PDB file of C-alpha atoms in Angstrom:
ATOM      1  CA  GLU A  13      31.239   3.457  -2.787  1.00 96.00           C
ATOM      2  CA  VAL A  14      28.610   1.785  -4.935  1.00 97.00           C
ATOM      3  CA  GLN A  15      28.088   3.508  -8.272  1.00 98.00           C
ATOM      4  CA  LEU A  16      25.661   2.654 -11.047  1.00 98.00           C
ATOM      5  CA  VAL A  17      25.941   4.709 -14.217  1.00 98.00           C
ATOM      6  CA  GLU A  18      23.382   4.246 -16.971  1.00 98.00           C
ATOM      7  CA  SER A  19      23.899   5.207 -20.595  1.00 98.00           C
ATOM      8  CA  GLY A  20      22.303   4.663 -23.970  1.00 97.00           C
ATOM      9  CA  GLY A  21      19.092   6.593 -23.608  1.00 97.00           C
ATOM     10  CA  GLY A  22      17.801   8.986 -26.228  1.00 97.00           C
ATOM     11  CA  LEU A  23      15.111   9.687 -28.771  1.00 98.00           C
ATOM     12  CA  VAL A  24      13.875   6.768 -30.857  1.00 98.00           C
ATOM     13  CA  GLN A  25      10.964   6.346 -33.241  1.00 97.00           C
ATOM     14  CA  PRO A  26       8.070   4.028 -32.471  1.00 98.00           C
ATOM     15  CA  GLY A  27       8.982   0.502 -33.500  1.00 98.00           C
ATOM     16  CA  GLY A  28      12.677   1.212 -33.070  1.00 98.00           C
ATOM     17  CA  SER A  29      15.304  -0.324 -30.833  1.00 98.00           C
ATOM     18  CA  LEU A  30      17.713   0.894 -28.198  1.00 98.00           C
ATOM     19  CA  ARG A  31      20.233  -0.728 -25.863  1.00 98.00           C
ATOM     20  CA  LEU A  32      20.785   0.630 -22.379  1.00 98.00           C
ATOM     21  CA  SER A  33      23.945  -0.076 -20.416  1.00 98.00           C
ATOM     22  CA  CYS A  34      24.730   0.226 -16.731  1.00 98.00           C
ATOM     23  CA  SER A  35      28.305   0.306 -15.535  1.00 98.00           C
ATOM     24  CA  ALA A  36      28.679  -0.849 -11.938  1.00 98.00           C
ATOM     25  CA  SER A  37      31.465  -0.274  -9.453  1.00 98.00           C
ATOM     26  CA  GLY A  38      32.134  -0.347  -5.723  1.00 97.00           C
ATOM     27  CA  PHE A  39      30.791  -3.846  -5.103  1.00 97.00           C
ATOM     28  CA  THR A  40      31.244  -7.413  -6.366  1.00 97.00           C
ATOM     29  CA  PHE A  41      28.932  -7.138  -9.360  1.00 97.00           C
ATOM     30  CA  SER A  42      28.916 -10.860 -10.107  1.00 97.00           C
ATOM     31  CA  SER A  43      27.467 -11.623  -6.659  1.00 96.00           C
ATOM     32  CA  TYR A  44      24.229  -9.662  -6.983  1.00 96.00           C
ATOM     33  CA  ALA A  45      21.054  -9.870  -8.994  1.00 95.00           C
ATOM     34  CA  MET A  46      20.332  -6.655 -10.865  1.00 97.00           C
ATOM     35  CA  HIS A  47      17.182  -4.911 -12.014  1.00 97.00           C
ATOM     36  CA  TRP A  48      15.729  -2.251 -14.279  1.00 98.00           C
ATOM     37  CA  VAL A  49      12.959   0.035 -13.017  1.00 98.00           C
ATOM     38  CA  ARG A  50      11.400   2.829 -15.061  1.00 98.00           C
ATOM     39  CA  GLN A  51       9.458   6.003 -14.396  1.00 98.00           C
ATOM     40  CA  ALA A  52       7.371   7.756 -17.001  1.00 98.00           C
ATOM     41  CA  PRO A  53       7.457  11.576 -16.822  1.00 97.00           C
ATOM     42  CA  GLY A  54       5.459  12.744 -13.813  1.00 96.00           C
ATOM     43  CA  LYS A  55       4.390   9.192 -12.950  1.00 97.00           C
ATOM     44  CA  GLY A  56       5.257   6.506 -10.419  1.00 97.00           C
ATOM     45  CA  LEU A  57       7.775   3.693 -10.461  1.00 98.00           C
ATOM     46  CA  GLU A  58       7.257   0.637 -12.677  1.00 97.00           C
ATOM     47  CA  TYR A  59       9.263  -2.556 -12.324  1.00 96.00           C
ATOM     48  CA  VAL A  60      10.692  -3.727 -15.657  1.00 97.00           C
ATOM     49  CA  SER A  61      13.134  -6.626 -15.439  1.00 96.00           C
ATOM     50  CA  ALA A  62      15.501  -8.662 -13.287  1.00 95.00           C
ATOM     51  CA  ILE A  63      18.488 -10.934 -13.867  1.00 95.00           C
ATOM     52  CA  SER A  64      20.146 -13.321 -11.463  1.00 94.00           C
ATOM     53  CA  SER A  65      23.751 -12.839 -10.453  1.00 95.00           C
ATOM     54  CA  ASN A  66      25.014 -15.480 -12.894  1.00 94.00           C
ATOM     55  CA  GLY A  67      22.664 -14.434 -15.686  1.00 94.00           C
ATOM     56  CA  GLY A  68      20.914 -17.774 -15.661  1.00 94.00           C
ATOM     57  CA  SER A  69      17.475 -16.480 -14.686  1.00 93.00           C
ATOM     58  CA  THR A  70      15.559 -13.490 -15.936  1.00 94.00           C
ATOM     59  CA  TYR A  71      12.173 -11.909 -15.265  1.00 93.00           C
ATOM     60  CA  TYR A  72      10.113  -9.398 -17.220  1.00 95.00           C
ATOM     61  CA  ALA A  73       7.037  -7.374 -16.471  1.00 94.00           C
ATOM     62  CA  ASP A  74       4.126  -8.262 -18.744  1.00 94.00           C
ATOM     63  CA  SER A  75       4.308  -4.794 -20.309  1.00 96.00           C
ATOM     64  CA  VAL A  76       7.756  -5.500 -21.816  1.00 97.00           C
ATOM     65  CA  LYS A  77       7.796  -9.279 -22.162  1.00 97.00           C
ATOM     66  CA  GLY A  78       8.827 -10.369 -25.652  1.00 97.00           C
ATOM     67  CA  ARG A  79      10.178  -6.909 -26.505  1.00 98.00           C
ATOM     68  CA  PHE A  80      12.931  -6.297 -23.936  1.00 98.00           C
ATOM     69  CA  THR A  81      15.931  -8.485 -23.090  1.00 98.00           C
ATOM     70  CA  ILE A  82      18.010  -8.110 -19.957  1.00 98.00           C
ATOM     71  CA  SER A  83      21.583  -9.403 -19.879  1.00 98.00           C
ATOM     72  CA  ARG A  84      24.842  -8.883 -18.046  1.00 98.00           C
ATOM     73  CA  ASP A  85      28.565  -9.235 -18.574  1.00 98.00           C
ATOM     74  CA  ASN A  86      30.155  -9.996 -15.229  1.00 97.00           C
ATOM     75  CA  SER A  87      33.651  -9.657 -16.701  1.00 98.00           C
ATOM     76  CA  LYS A  88      32.830  -6.036 -17.555  1.00 98.00           C
ATOM     77  CA  ASN A  89      30.654  -5.254 -14.503  1.00 98.00           C
ATOM     78  CA  THR A  90      27.933  -4.154 -16.886  1.00 98.00           C
ATOM     79  CA  LEU A  91      24.184  -4.653 -17.061  1.00 98.00           C
ATOM     80  CA  TYR A  92      22.225  -4.257 -20.283  1.00 98.00           C
ATOM     81  CA  LEU A  93      18.662  -3.781 -21.425  1.00 98.00           C
ATOM     82  CA  GLN A  94      17.964  -4.388 -25.115  1.00 98.00           C
ATOM     83  CA  MET A  95      14.690  -2.742 -26.037  1.00 98.00           C
ATOM     84  CA  SER A  96      12.894  -3.384 -29.322  1.00 98.00           C
ATOM     85  CA  SER A  97       9.472  -2.667 -30.836  1.00 98.00           C
ATOM     86  CA  LEU A  98       9.423   0.464 -28.716  1.00 98.00           C
ATOM     87  CA  ARG A  99       6.136   2.232 -28.072  1.00 98.00           C
ATOM     88  CA  ALA A 100       5.239   5.716 -26.899  1.00 98.00           C
ATOM     89  CA  GLU A 101       4.298   4.258 -23.519  1.00 98.00           C
ATOM     90  CA  ASP A 102       7.893   3.061 -23.047  1.00 98.00           C
ATOM     91  CA  THR A 103       8.960   6.703 -22.686  1.00 98.00           C
ATOM     92  CA  ALA A 104      10.517   6.937 -19.236  1.00 98.00           C
ATOM     93  CA  VAL A 105      13.621   7.350 -17.158  1.00 98.00           C
ATOM     94  CA  TYR A 106      15.197   3.918 -16.832  1.00 98.00           C
ATOM     95  CA  TYR A 107      17.006   3.158 -13.588  1.00 98.00           C
ATOM     96  CA  CYS A 108      19.623   0.476 -13.075  1.00 98.00           C
ATOM     97  CA  VAL A 109      19.140  -0.985  -9.604  1.00 98.00           C
ATOM     98  CA  LYS A 110      21.172  -3.266  -7.378  1.00 97.00           C
ATOM     99  CA  ASP A 111      19.590  -6.038  -5.325  1.00 95.00           C
ATOM    100  CA  ILE A 112      20.203  -5.857  -1.592  1.00 94.00           C
ATOM    101  CA  SER A 113      21.340  -9.448  -1.009  1.00 90.00           C
ATOM    102  CA  PRO A 114      24.240 -11.371  -2.520  1.00 89.00           C
ATOM    103  CA  GLY A 115      23.315 -14.665  -4.110  1.00 84.00           C
ATOM    104  CA  ILE A 116      22.108 -16.104  -7.364  1.00 80.00           C
ATOM    105  CA  ALA A 117      18.427 -15.287  -6.933  1.00 81.00           C
ATOM    106  CA  ALA A 118      16.969 -11.827  -6.557  1.00 82.00           C
ATOM    107  CA  ALA A 119      15.851 -10.845  -3.074  1.00 87.00           C
ATOM    108  CA  GLY A 120      13.771  -8.098  -4.629  1.00 90.00           C
ATOM    109  CA  THR A 121      14.768  -5.186  -2.434  1.00 94.00           C
ATOM    110  CA  PHE A 122      16.660  -2.397  -4.135  1.00 96.00           C
ATOM    111  CA  ASP A 123      19.405  -0.738  -2.128  1.00 96.00           C
ATOM    112  CA  TYR A 124      21.271   1.291  -4.763  1.00 97.00           C
ATOM    113  CA  TRP A 125      19.918   3.129  -7.784  1.00 98.00           C
ATOM    114  CA  GLY A 126      21.629   4.834 -10.686  1.00 98.00           C
ATOM    115  CA  GLN A 127      20.620   8.338 -11.696  1.00 97.00           C
ATOM    116  CA  GLY A 128      18.709   7.019 -14.674  1.00 98.00           C
ATOM    117  CA  THR A 129      18.734   7.494 -18.428  1.00 98.00           C
ATOM    118  CA  LEU A 130      15.826   9.000 -20.341  1.00 98.00           C
ATOM    119  CA  VAL A 131      14.289   7.090 -23.224  1.00 98.00           C
ATOM    120  CA  THR A 132      11.864   9.021 -25.405  1.00 98.00           C
ATOM    121  CA  VAL A 133       9.819   7.179 -28.001  1.00 98.00           C
ATOM    122  CA  SER A 134       8.343   9.619 -30.465  1.00 97.00           C
ATOM    123  CA  SER A 135       8.108  10.313 -34.171  1.00 95.00           C
TER     124      SER A 135
ATOM    125  CA  GLU B  16      -0.141  -9.766  -9.793  1.00 87.00           C
ATOM    126  CA  ILE B  17      -0.182  -8.241  -6.338  1.00 92.00           C
ATOM    127  CA  VAL B  18      -1.559  -4.705  -6.383  1.00 95.00           C
ATOM    128  CA  LEU B  19      -0.417  -2.171  -3.803  1.00 97.00           C
ATOM    129  CA  THR B  20      -2.623   0.728  -2.773  1.00 98.00           C
ATOM    130  CA  GLN B  21      -1.211   3.726  -0.900  1.00 98.00           C
ATOM    131  CA  SER B  22      -3.095   6.268   1.138  1.00 96.00           C
ATOM    132  CA  PRO B  23      -3.467   9.121   1.282  1.00 97.00           C
ATOM    133  CA  ALA B  24      -2.348  10.249  -2.147  1.00 97.00           C
ATOM    134  CA  THR B  25      -1.140  13.526  -0.640  1.00 98.00           C
ATOM    135  CA  LEU B  26      -0.344  14.357   2.956  1.00 97.00           C
ATOM    136  CA  SER B  27       0.039  18.021   3.883  1.00 97.00           C
ATOM    137  CA  LEU B  28       1.919  18.531   7.126  1.00 96.00           C
ATOM    138  CA  SER B  29       4.211  20.991   8.851  1.00 96.00           C
ATOM    139  CA  PRO B  30       7.812  20.395   9.942  1.00 96.00           C
ATOM    140  CA  GLY B  31       7.884  18.701  13.322  1.00 97.00           C
ATOM    141  CA  GLU B  32       4.592  16.877  12.791  1.00 97.00           C
ATOM    142  CA  ARG B  33       4.180  13.118  12.654  1.00 98.00           C
ATOM    143  CA  ALA B  34       3.504  11.506   9.266  1.00 98.00           C
ATOM    144  CA  THR B  35       1.679   8.202   8.915  1.00 98.00           C
ATOM    145  CA  LEU B  36       1.586   6.620   5.454  1.00 98.00           C
ATOM    146  CA  SER B  37      -0.345   3.475   4.585  1.00 98.00           C
ATOM    147  CA  CYS B  38       0.248   0.717   2.057  1.00 98.00           C
ATOM    148  CA  ARG B  39      -2.209  -2.099   1.472  1.00 98.00           C
ATOM    149  CA  ALA B  40      -1.587  -5.226  -0.615  1.00 96.00           C
ATOM    150  CA  SER B  41      -4.262  -7.074  -2.582  1.00 95.00           C
ATOM    151  CA  GLN B  42      -3.042 -10.328  -1.026  1.00 93.00           C
ATOM    152  CA  SER B  43      -0.578 -11.252   1.676  1.00 93.00           C
ATOM    153  CA  VAL B  44       3.067 -10.382   1.047  1.00 94.00           C
ATOM    154  CA  SER B  45       4.159 -11.622   4.471  1.00 93.00           C
ATOM    155  CA  SER B  46       6.786  -9.092   5.606  1.00 95.00           C
ATOM    156  CA  TYR B  47       8.272  -8.630   2.146  1.00 95.00           C
ATOM    157  CA  LEU B  48       7.576  -4.943   1.836  1.00 97.00           C
ATOM    158  CA  ALA B  49       9.933  -2.010   1.377  1.00 98.00           C
ATOM    159  CA  TRP B  50       9.560   1.770   1.426  1.00 98.00           C
ATOM    160  CA  TYR B  51      11.436   4.245  -0.784  1.00 98.00           C
ATOM    161  CA  GLN B  52      11.731   8.021  -0.736  1.00 98.00           C
ATOM    162  CA  GLN B  53      12.054  10.046  -3.924  1.00 98.00           C
ATOM    163  CA  LYS B  54      12.777  13.747  -4.201  1.00 97.00           C
ATOM    164  CA  PRO B  55      12.298  15.733  -7.428  1.00 95.00           C
ATOM    165  CA  GLY B  56      14.999  14.997  -9.985  1.00 95.00           C
ATOM    166  CA  GLN B  57      16.551  12.267  -7.869  1.00 97.00           C
ATOM    167  CA  ALA B  58      16.558   8.497  -7.898  1.00 98.00           C
ATOM    168  CA  PRO B  59      14.559   6.710  -5.202  1.00 98.00           C
ATOM    169  CA  ARG B  60      16.289   5.848  -1.928  1.00 98.00           C
ATOM    170  CA  LEU B  61      15.627   2.751   0.132  1.00 98.00           C
ATOM    171  CA  LEU B  62      14.303   3.598   3.605  1.00 98.00           C
ATOM    172  CA  ILE B  63      12.797   0.414   5.055  1.00 98.00           C
ATOM    173  CA  TYR B  64      12.979  -3.221   3.947  1.00 97.00           C
ATOM    174  CA  ASP B  65      11.156  -6.330   5.086  1.00 95.00           C
ATOM    175  CA  ALA B  66       8.488  -4.133   6.650  1.00 97.00           C
ATOM    176  CA  SER B  67      10.446  -2.822   9.618  1.00 97.00           C
ATOM    177  CA  ASN B  68      14.205  -2.823   8.981  1.00 97.00           C
ATOM    178  CA  ARG B  69      15.821   0.543   8.403  1.00 98.00           C
ATOM    179  CA  ALA B  70      18.312   0.644   5.564  1.00 97.00           C
ATOM    180  CA  THR B  71      21.872   1.752   6.128  1.00 95.00           C
ATOM    181  CA  GLY B  72      22.150   5.406   7.086  1.00 96.00           C
ATOM    182  CA  ILE B  73      18.418   6.021   7.486  1.00 98.00           C
ATOM    183  CA  PRO B  74      17.550   8.185  10.510  1.00 97.00           C
ATOM    184  CA  ALA B  75      15.656   6.653  13.415  1.00 98.00           C
ATOM    185  CA  ARG B  76      12.684   8.977  12.842  1.00 98.00           C
ATOM    186  CA  PHE B  77      11.687   6.636   9.999  1.00 98.00           C
ATOM    187  CA  SER B  78       9.998   3.431  11.081  1.00 98.00           C
ATOM    188  CA  GLY B  79       7.967   0.740   9.390  1.00 98.00           C
ATOM    189  CA  SER B  80       5.432  -1.734  10.655  1.00 98.00           C
ATOM    190  CA  GLY B  81       2.903  -4.275   9.471  1.00 98.00           C
ATOM    191  CA  SER B  82       2.644  -7.712   7.917  1.00 97.00           C
ATOM    192  CA  GLY B  83       0.345  -9.586   5.608  1.00 95.00           C
ATOM    193  CA  THR B  84      -1.632  -6.960   3.718  1.00 96.00           C
ATOM    194  CA  ASP B  85      -1.411  -3.788   5.825  1.00 98.00           C
ATOM    195  CA  PHE B  86       1.729  -1.727   6.318  1.00 98.00           C
ATOM    196  CA  THR B  87       2.621   1.668   7.730  1.00 98.00           C
ATOM    197  CA  LEU B  88       5.549   4.024   7.319  1.00 98.00           C
ATOM    198  CA  THR B  89       5.856   6.522  10.152  1.00 98.00           C
ATOM    199  CA  ILE B  90       8.028   9.613  10.224  1.00 98.00           C
ATOM    200  CA  SER B  91       8.023  10.639  13.870  1.00 97.00           C
ATOM    201  CA  SER B  92       8.886  14.304  13.392  1.00 97.00           C
ATOM    202  CA  LEU B  93       9.148  15.721   9.892  1.00 97.00           C
ATOM    203  CA  GLU B  94      12.372  17.443   8.927  1.00 97.00           C
ATOM    204  CA  PRO B  95      12.454  19.879   5.969  1.00 96.00           C
ATOM    205  CA  GLU B  96      14.300  17.287   3.865  1.00 96.00           C
ATOM    206  CA  ASP B  97      11.547  14.682   4.379  1.00 97.00           C
ATOM    207  CA  PHE B  98       9.062  16.376   2.071  1.00 96.00           C
ATOM    208  CA  ALA B  99       9.052  14.007  -0.877  1.00 98.00           C
ATOM    209  CA  VAL B 100       7.149  11.153  -2.509  1.00 98.00           C
ATOM    210  CA  TYR B 101       7.129   7.779  -0.764  1.00 98.00           C
ATOM    211  CA  TYR B 102       6.587   4.456  -2.509  1.00 98.00           C
ATOM    212  CA  CYS B 103       5.964   1.031  -1.078  1.00 98.00           C
ATOM    213  CA  GLN B 104       7.135  -2.060  -2.970  1.00 97.00           C
ATOM    214  CA  GLN B 105       6.547  -5.751  -2.493  1.00 96.00           C
ATOM    215  CA  ARG B 106       8.686  -8.705  -3.422  1.00 93.00           C
ATOM    216  CA  SER B 107       7.042 -12.058  -3.971  1.00 81.00           C
ATOM    217  CA  ASN B 108       8.439 -14.828  -6.150  1.00 69.00           C
ATOM    218  CA  TRP B 109      10.199 -12.427  -8.533  1.00 73.00           C
ATOM    219  CA  LEU B 110       6.918 -10.591  -9.028  1.00 80.00           C
ATOM    220  CA  PHE B 111       7.877  -7.139  -7.826  1.00 92.00           C
ATOM    221  CA  THR B 112       5.432  -4.239  -7.824  1.00 95.00           C
ATOM    222  CA  PHE B 113       5.318  -0.682  -6.534  1.00 97.00           C
ATOM    223  CA  GLY B 114       2.487   1.302  -5.041  1.00 97.00           C
ATOM    224  CA  PRO B 115       1.376   4.564  -6.690  1.00 98.00           C
ATOM    225  CA  GLY B 116       3.069   6.732  -4.060  1.00 98.00           C
ATOM    226  CA  THR B 117       2.157   9.208  -1.344  1.00 98.00           C
ATOM    227  CA  LYS B 118       3.332  12.777  -1.653  1.00 98.00           C
ATOM    228  CA  VAL B 119       4.217  14.463   1.619  1.00 98.00           C
ATOM    229  CA  ASP B 120       4.152  18.193   1.092  1.00 95.00           C
ATOM    230  CA  ILE B 121       4.512  21.249   3.264  1.00 92.00           C
ATOM    231  CA  LYS B 122       1.311  22.624   4.750  1.00 90.00           C
TER     232      LYS B 122
END
């Protein structure tokens, strides 16, 4: 059974930093691109970032580019999102998401989602 | 960036009725469109990918159609557990975007 378990969320002041982690199990983690998607309270889904299966390629939405860094450790089956220069508008539930197709590149369809971790940016 | 528009914003129907949800892209996404269902307090669930392929374990009452810029998600006969928010999402050259969602609620 595929499981994605996020951790690391919490309350942080504007301008602060936070690192999210996602522990994956139930599939060959190193074979799949992975993604982060967020959802502000009461709002829709917003795509955040992607990383290829080998970590060699990354993508960021314009809203987080230059502030967030996605990475992965395939030996630990773990995905990360380092967030810095946080703003109030970054407040959201952050979901760790698995890509549907094995391979280096991201197919861009999301077949398994974690339960999410809440990040609140406030003074 | 490709912008997705969903209509209607809210769809009020009764159990057993047919639901038709629309998603329109600002430019062609070929067949690279997926649909997700989200219930309150839960993560989204993949329903349909590449416009018309049902994901694993998704009931046959869910179907998707369309290509290019116009897509439709149809629920043939609404079950009580189908009342939720539905999002479309496109994938194009690592530029992934979601639509704003359609809420299907009980009439």
